[in-house]
mmCIF file of C-alpha atoms in Angstrom:
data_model
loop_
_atom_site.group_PDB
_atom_site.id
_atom_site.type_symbol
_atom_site.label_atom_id
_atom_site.label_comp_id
_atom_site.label_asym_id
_atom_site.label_seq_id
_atom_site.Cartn_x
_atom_site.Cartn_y
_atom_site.Cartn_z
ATOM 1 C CA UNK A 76 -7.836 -31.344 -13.834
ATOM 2 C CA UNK A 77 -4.511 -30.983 -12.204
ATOM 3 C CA UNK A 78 -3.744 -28.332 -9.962
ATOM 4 C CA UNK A 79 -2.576 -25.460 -11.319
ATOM 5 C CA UNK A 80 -5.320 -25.588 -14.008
ATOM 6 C CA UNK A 81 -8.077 -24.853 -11.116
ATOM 7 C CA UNK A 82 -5.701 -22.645 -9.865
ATOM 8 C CA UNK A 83 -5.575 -20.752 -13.426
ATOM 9 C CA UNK A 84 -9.351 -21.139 -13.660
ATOM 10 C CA UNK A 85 -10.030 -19.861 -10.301
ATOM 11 C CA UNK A 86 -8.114 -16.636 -11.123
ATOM 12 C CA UNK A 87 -9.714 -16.241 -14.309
ATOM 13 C CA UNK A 88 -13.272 -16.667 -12.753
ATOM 14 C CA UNK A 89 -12.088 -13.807 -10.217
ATOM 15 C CA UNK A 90 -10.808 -11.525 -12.333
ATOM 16 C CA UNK A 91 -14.113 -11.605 -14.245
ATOM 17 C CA UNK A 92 -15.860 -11.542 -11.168
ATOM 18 C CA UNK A 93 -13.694 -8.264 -10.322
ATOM 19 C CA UNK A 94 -14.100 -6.991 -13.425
ATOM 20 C CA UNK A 95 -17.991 -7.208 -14.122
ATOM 21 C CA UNK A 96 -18.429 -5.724 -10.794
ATOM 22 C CA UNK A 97 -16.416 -2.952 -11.867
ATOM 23 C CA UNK A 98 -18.335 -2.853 -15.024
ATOM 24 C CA UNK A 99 -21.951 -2.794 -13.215
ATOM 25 C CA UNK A 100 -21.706 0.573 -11.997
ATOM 26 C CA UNK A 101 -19.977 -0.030 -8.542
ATOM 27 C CA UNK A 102 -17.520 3.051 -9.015
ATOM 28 C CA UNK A 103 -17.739 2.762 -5.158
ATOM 29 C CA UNK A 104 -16.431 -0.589 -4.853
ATOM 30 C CA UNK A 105 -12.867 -1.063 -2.963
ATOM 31 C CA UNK A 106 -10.962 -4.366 -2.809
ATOM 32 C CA UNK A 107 -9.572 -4.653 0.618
ATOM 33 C CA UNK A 108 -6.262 -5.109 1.225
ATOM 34 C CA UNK A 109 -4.525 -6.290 4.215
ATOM 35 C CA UNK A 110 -0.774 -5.213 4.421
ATOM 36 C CA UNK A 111 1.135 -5.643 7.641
ATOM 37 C CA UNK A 112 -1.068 -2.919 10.060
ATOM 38 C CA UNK A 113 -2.158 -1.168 7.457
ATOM 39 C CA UNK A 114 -5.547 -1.998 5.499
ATOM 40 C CA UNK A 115 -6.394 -0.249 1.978
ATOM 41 C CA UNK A 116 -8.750 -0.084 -0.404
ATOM 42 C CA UNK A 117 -7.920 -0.309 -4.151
ATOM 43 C CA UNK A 118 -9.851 0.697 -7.325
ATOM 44 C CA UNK A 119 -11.202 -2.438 -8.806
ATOM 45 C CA UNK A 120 -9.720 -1.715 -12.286
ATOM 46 C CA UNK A 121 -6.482 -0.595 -10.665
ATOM 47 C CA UNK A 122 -5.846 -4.253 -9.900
ATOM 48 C CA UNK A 123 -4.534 -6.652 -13.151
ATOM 49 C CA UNK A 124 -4.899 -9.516 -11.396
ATOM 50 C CA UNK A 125 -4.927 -11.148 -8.122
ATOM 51 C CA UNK A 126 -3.036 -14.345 -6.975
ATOM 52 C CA UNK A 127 -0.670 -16.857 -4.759
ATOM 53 C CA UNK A 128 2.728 -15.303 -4.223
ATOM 54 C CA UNK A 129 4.854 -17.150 -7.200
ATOM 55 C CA UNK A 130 8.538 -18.448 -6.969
ATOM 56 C CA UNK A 131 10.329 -15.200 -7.088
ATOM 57 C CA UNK A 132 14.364 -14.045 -8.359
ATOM 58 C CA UNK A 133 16.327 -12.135 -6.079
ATOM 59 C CA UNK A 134 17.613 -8.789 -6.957
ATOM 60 C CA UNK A 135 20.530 -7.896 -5.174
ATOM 61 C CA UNK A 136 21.750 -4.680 -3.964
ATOM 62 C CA UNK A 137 17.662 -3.725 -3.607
ATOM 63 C CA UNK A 138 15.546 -2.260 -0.779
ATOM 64 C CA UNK A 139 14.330 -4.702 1.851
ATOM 65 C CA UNK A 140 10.901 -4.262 0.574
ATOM 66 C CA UNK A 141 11.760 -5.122 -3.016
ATOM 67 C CA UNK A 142 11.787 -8.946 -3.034
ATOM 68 C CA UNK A 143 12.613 -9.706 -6.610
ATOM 69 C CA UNK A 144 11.007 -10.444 -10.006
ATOM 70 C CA UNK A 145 8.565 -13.204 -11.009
ATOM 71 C CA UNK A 146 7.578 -14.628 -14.174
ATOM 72 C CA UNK A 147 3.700 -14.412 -14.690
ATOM 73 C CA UNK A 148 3.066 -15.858 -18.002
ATOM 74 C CA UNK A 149 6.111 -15.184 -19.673
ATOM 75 C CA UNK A 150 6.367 -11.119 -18.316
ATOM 76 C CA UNK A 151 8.491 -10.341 -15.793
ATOM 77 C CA UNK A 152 6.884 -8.459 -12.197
ATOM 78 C CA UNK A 153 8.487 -6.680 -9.848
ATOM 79 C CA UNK A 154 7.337 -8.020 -6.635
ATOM 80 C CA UNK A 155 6.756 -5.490 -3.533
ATOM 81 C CA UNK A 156 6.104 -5.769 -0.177
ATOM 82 C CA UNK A 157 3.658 -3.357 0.362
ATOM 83 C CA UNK A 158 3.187 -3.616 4.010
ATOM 84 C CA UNK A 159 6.920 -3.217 4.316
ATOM 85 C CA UNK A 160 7.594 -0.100 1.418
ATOM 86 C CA UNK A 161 4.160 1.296 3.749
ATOM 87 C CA UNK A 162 6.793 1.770 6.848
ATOM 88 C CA UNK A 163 5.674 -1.613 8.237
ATOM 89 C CA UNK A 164 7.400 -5.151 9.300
ATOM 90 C CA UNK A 165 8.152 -7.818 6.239
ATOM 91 C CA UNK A 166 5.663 -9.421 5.219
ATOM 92 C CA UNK A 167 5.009 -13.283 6.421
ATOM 93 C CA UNK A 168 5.005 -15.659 3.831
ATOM 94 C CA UNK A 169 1.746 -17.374 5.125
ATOM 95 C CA UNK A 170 -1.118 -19.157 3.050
ATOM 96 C CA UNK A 171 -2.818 -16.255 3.057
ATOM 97 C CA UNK A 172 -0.501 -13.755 0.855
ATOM 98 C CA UNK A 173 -1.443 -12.774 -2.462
ATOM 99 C CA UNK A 174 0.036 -10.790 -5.184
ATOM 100 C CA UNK A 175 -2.029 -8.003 -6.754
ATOM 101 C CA UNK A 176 -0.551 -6.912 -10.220
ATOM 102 C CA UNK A 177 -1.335 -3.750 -10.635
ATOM 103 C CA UNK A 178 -3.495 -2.730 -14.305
ATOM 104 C CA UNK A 179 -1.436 -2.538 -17.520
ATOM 105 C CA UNK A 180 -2.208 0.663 -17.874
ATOM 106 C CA UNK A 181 0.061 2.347 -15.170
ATOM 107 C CA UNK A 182 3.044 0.690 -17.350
ATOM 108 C CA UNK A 183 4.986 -0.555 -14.117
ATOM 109 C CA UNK A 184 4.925 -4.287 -14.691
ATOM 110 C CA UNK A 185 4.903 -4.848 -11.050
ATOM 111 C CA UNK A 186 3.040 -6.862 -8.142
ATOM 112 C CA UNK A 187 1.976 -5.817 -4.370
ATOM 113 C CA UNK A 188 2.723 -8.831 -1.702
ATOM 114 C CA UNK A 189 -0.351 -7.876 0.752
ATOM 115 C CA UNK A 190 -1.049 -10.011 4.133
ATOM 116 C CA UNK A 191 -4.633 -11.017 2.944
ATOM 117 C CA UNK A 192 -7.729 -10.448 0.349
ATOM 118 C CA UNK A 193 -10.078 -8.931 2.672
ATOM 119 C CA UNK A 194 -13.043 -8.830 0.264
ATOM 120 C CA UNK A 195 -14.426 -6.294 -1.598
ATOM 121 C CA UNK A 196 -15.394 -2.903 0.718
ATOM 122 C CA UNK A 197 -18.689 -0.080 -0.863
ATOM 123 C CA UNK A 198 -17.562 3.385 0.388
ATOM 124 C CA UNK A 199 -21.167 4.032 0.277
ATOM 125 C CA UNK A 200 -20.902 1.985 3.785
ATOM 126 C CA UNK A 201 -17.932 3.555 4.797
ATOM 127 C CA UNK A 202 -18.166 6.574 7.253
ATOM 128 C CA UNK A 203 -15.311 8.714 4.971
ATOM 129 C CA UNK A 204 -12.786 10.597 7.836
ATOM 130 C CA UNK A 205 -11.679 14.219 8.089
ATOM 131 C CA UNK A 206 -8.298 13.439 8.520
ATOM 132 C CA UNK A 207 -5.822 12.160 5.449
ATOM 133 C CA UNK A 208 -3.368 9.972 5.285
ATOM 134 C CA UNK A 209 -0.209 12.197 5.112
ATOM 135 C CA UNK A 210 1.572 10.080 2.265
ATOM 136 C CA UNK A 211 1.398 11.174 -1.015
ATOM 137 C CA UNK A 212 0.115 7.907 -2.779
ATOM 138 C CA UNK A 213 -2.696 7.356 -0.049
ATOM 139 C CA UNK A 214 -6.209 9.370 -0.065
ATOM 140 C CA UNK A 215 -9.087 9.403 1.956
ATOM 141 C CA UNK A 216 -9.449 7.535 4.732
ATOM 142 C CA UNK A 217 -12.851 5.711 6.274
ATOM 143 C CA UNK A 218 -13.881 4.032 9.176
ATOM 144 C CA UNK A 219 -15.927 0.426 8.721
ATOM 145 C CA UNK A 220 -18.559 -1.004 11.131
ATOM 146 C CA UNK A 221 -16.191 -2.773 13.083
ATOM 147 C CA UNK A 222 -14.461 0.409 13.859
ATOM 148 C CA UNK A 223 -11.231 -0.237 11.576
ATOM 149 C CA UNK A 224 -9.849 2.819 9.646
ATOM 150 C CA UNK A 225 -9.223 2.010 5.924
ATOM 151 C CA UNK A 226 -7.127 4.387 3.883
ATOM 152 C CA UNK A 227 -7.134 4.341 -0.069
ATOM 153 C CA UNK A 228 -4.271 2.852 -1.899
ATOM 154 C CA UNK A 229 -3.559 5.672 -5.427
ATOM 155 C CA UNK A 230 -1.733 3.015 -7.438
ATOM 156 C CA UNK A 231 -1.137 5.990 -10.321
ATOM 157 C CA UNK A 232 1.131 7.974 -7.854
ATOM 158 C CA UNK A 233 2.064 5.379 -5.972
ATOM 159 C CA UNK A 234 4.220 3.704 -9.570
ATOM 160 C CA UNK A 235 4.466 7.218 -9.783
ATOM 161 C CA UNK A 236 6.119 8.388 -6.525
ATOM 162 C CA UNK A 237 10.418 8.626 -6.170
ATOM 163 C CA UNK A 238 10.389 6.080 -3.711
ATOM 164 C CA UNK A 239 8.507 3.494 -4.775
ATOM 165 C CA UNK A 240 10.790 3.356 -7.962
ATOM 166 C CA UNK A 241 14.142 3.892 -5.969
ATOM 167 C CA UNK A 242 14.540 0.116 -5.174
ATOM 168 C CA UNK A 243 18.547 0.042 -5.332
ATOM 169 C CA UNK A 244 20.493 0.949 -2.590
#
């Protein structure tokens, strides 16, 4: 089996993984994302698909946090740098990068670059904050065990928001 066929089949088995978890009844269930300082927590069927950061096209004339387009199966994805567009540094390219496509059904065709996969997070064990983040695609915010806040990532007004789509300069 060469590479990118366990590769392919690795995503798959994830995906379904993601997706029968969703399915179970875990409405509470976050994956965490790392993205520059900032972590998040996403709806599980917010999230298309999760995987390796692929050769991507250069746009020019594009925010710094708009890296280009990539082909994933034949459709092209806007790629993001989410810890960047979140007021952060670029992202490093490192081993650890994925790219989370966001669900079909928000009809942006587009991909977050995020620092690191940091699992899947139950709110249920989350000590939920007072205090929000201020911008207008994030929610509530929690606090894990380790101390670390975690804010939650709207991906419907996030595609949604002026300038998230504003990528030209």
């Amino acid at each position: 089996m060469t590479r990118s066929a366990r590769l392919q089949e690795f995503q798959q088995r994830l995906t379904q993984r993601l997706r029968g978890a969703a399915s179970a009844g875990s409405a509470s269930l976050r994956i965490a994302l790392q993205a520059g300082p900032g972590r998040w927590l996403l709806k599980l069927d917010d999230a298309g698909e999760i995987q390796p950061l692929p050769e991507l096209s250069s746009v020019p004339l594009t925010r710094a946090w708009f890296l280009g387009l990539a082909n994933i199966r034949g459709t092209l994805a806007a790629v993001i740098d989410f810890g960047a567009f979140a007021g952060g540094e670029q992202t490093a390219r490192t081993p650890e990068c994925r790219l989370v496509l966001l669900a079909e059904r928000f009809g942006a065709h587009c991909g977050l670059l995020v620092s690191r996969i940091s699992g899947l997070r139950n709110l249920d064990q989350l000590l939920a904050l007072e205090d929000r983040d201020e911008r207008p695609w994030a929610g509530a915010r929690y606090r894990d065990g380790d101390g670390c806040i975690w804010s939650e990532l709207n991906a419907g007004a996030l595609v949604a928001h002026d300038d998230f789509l504003r990528v030209g300069l």
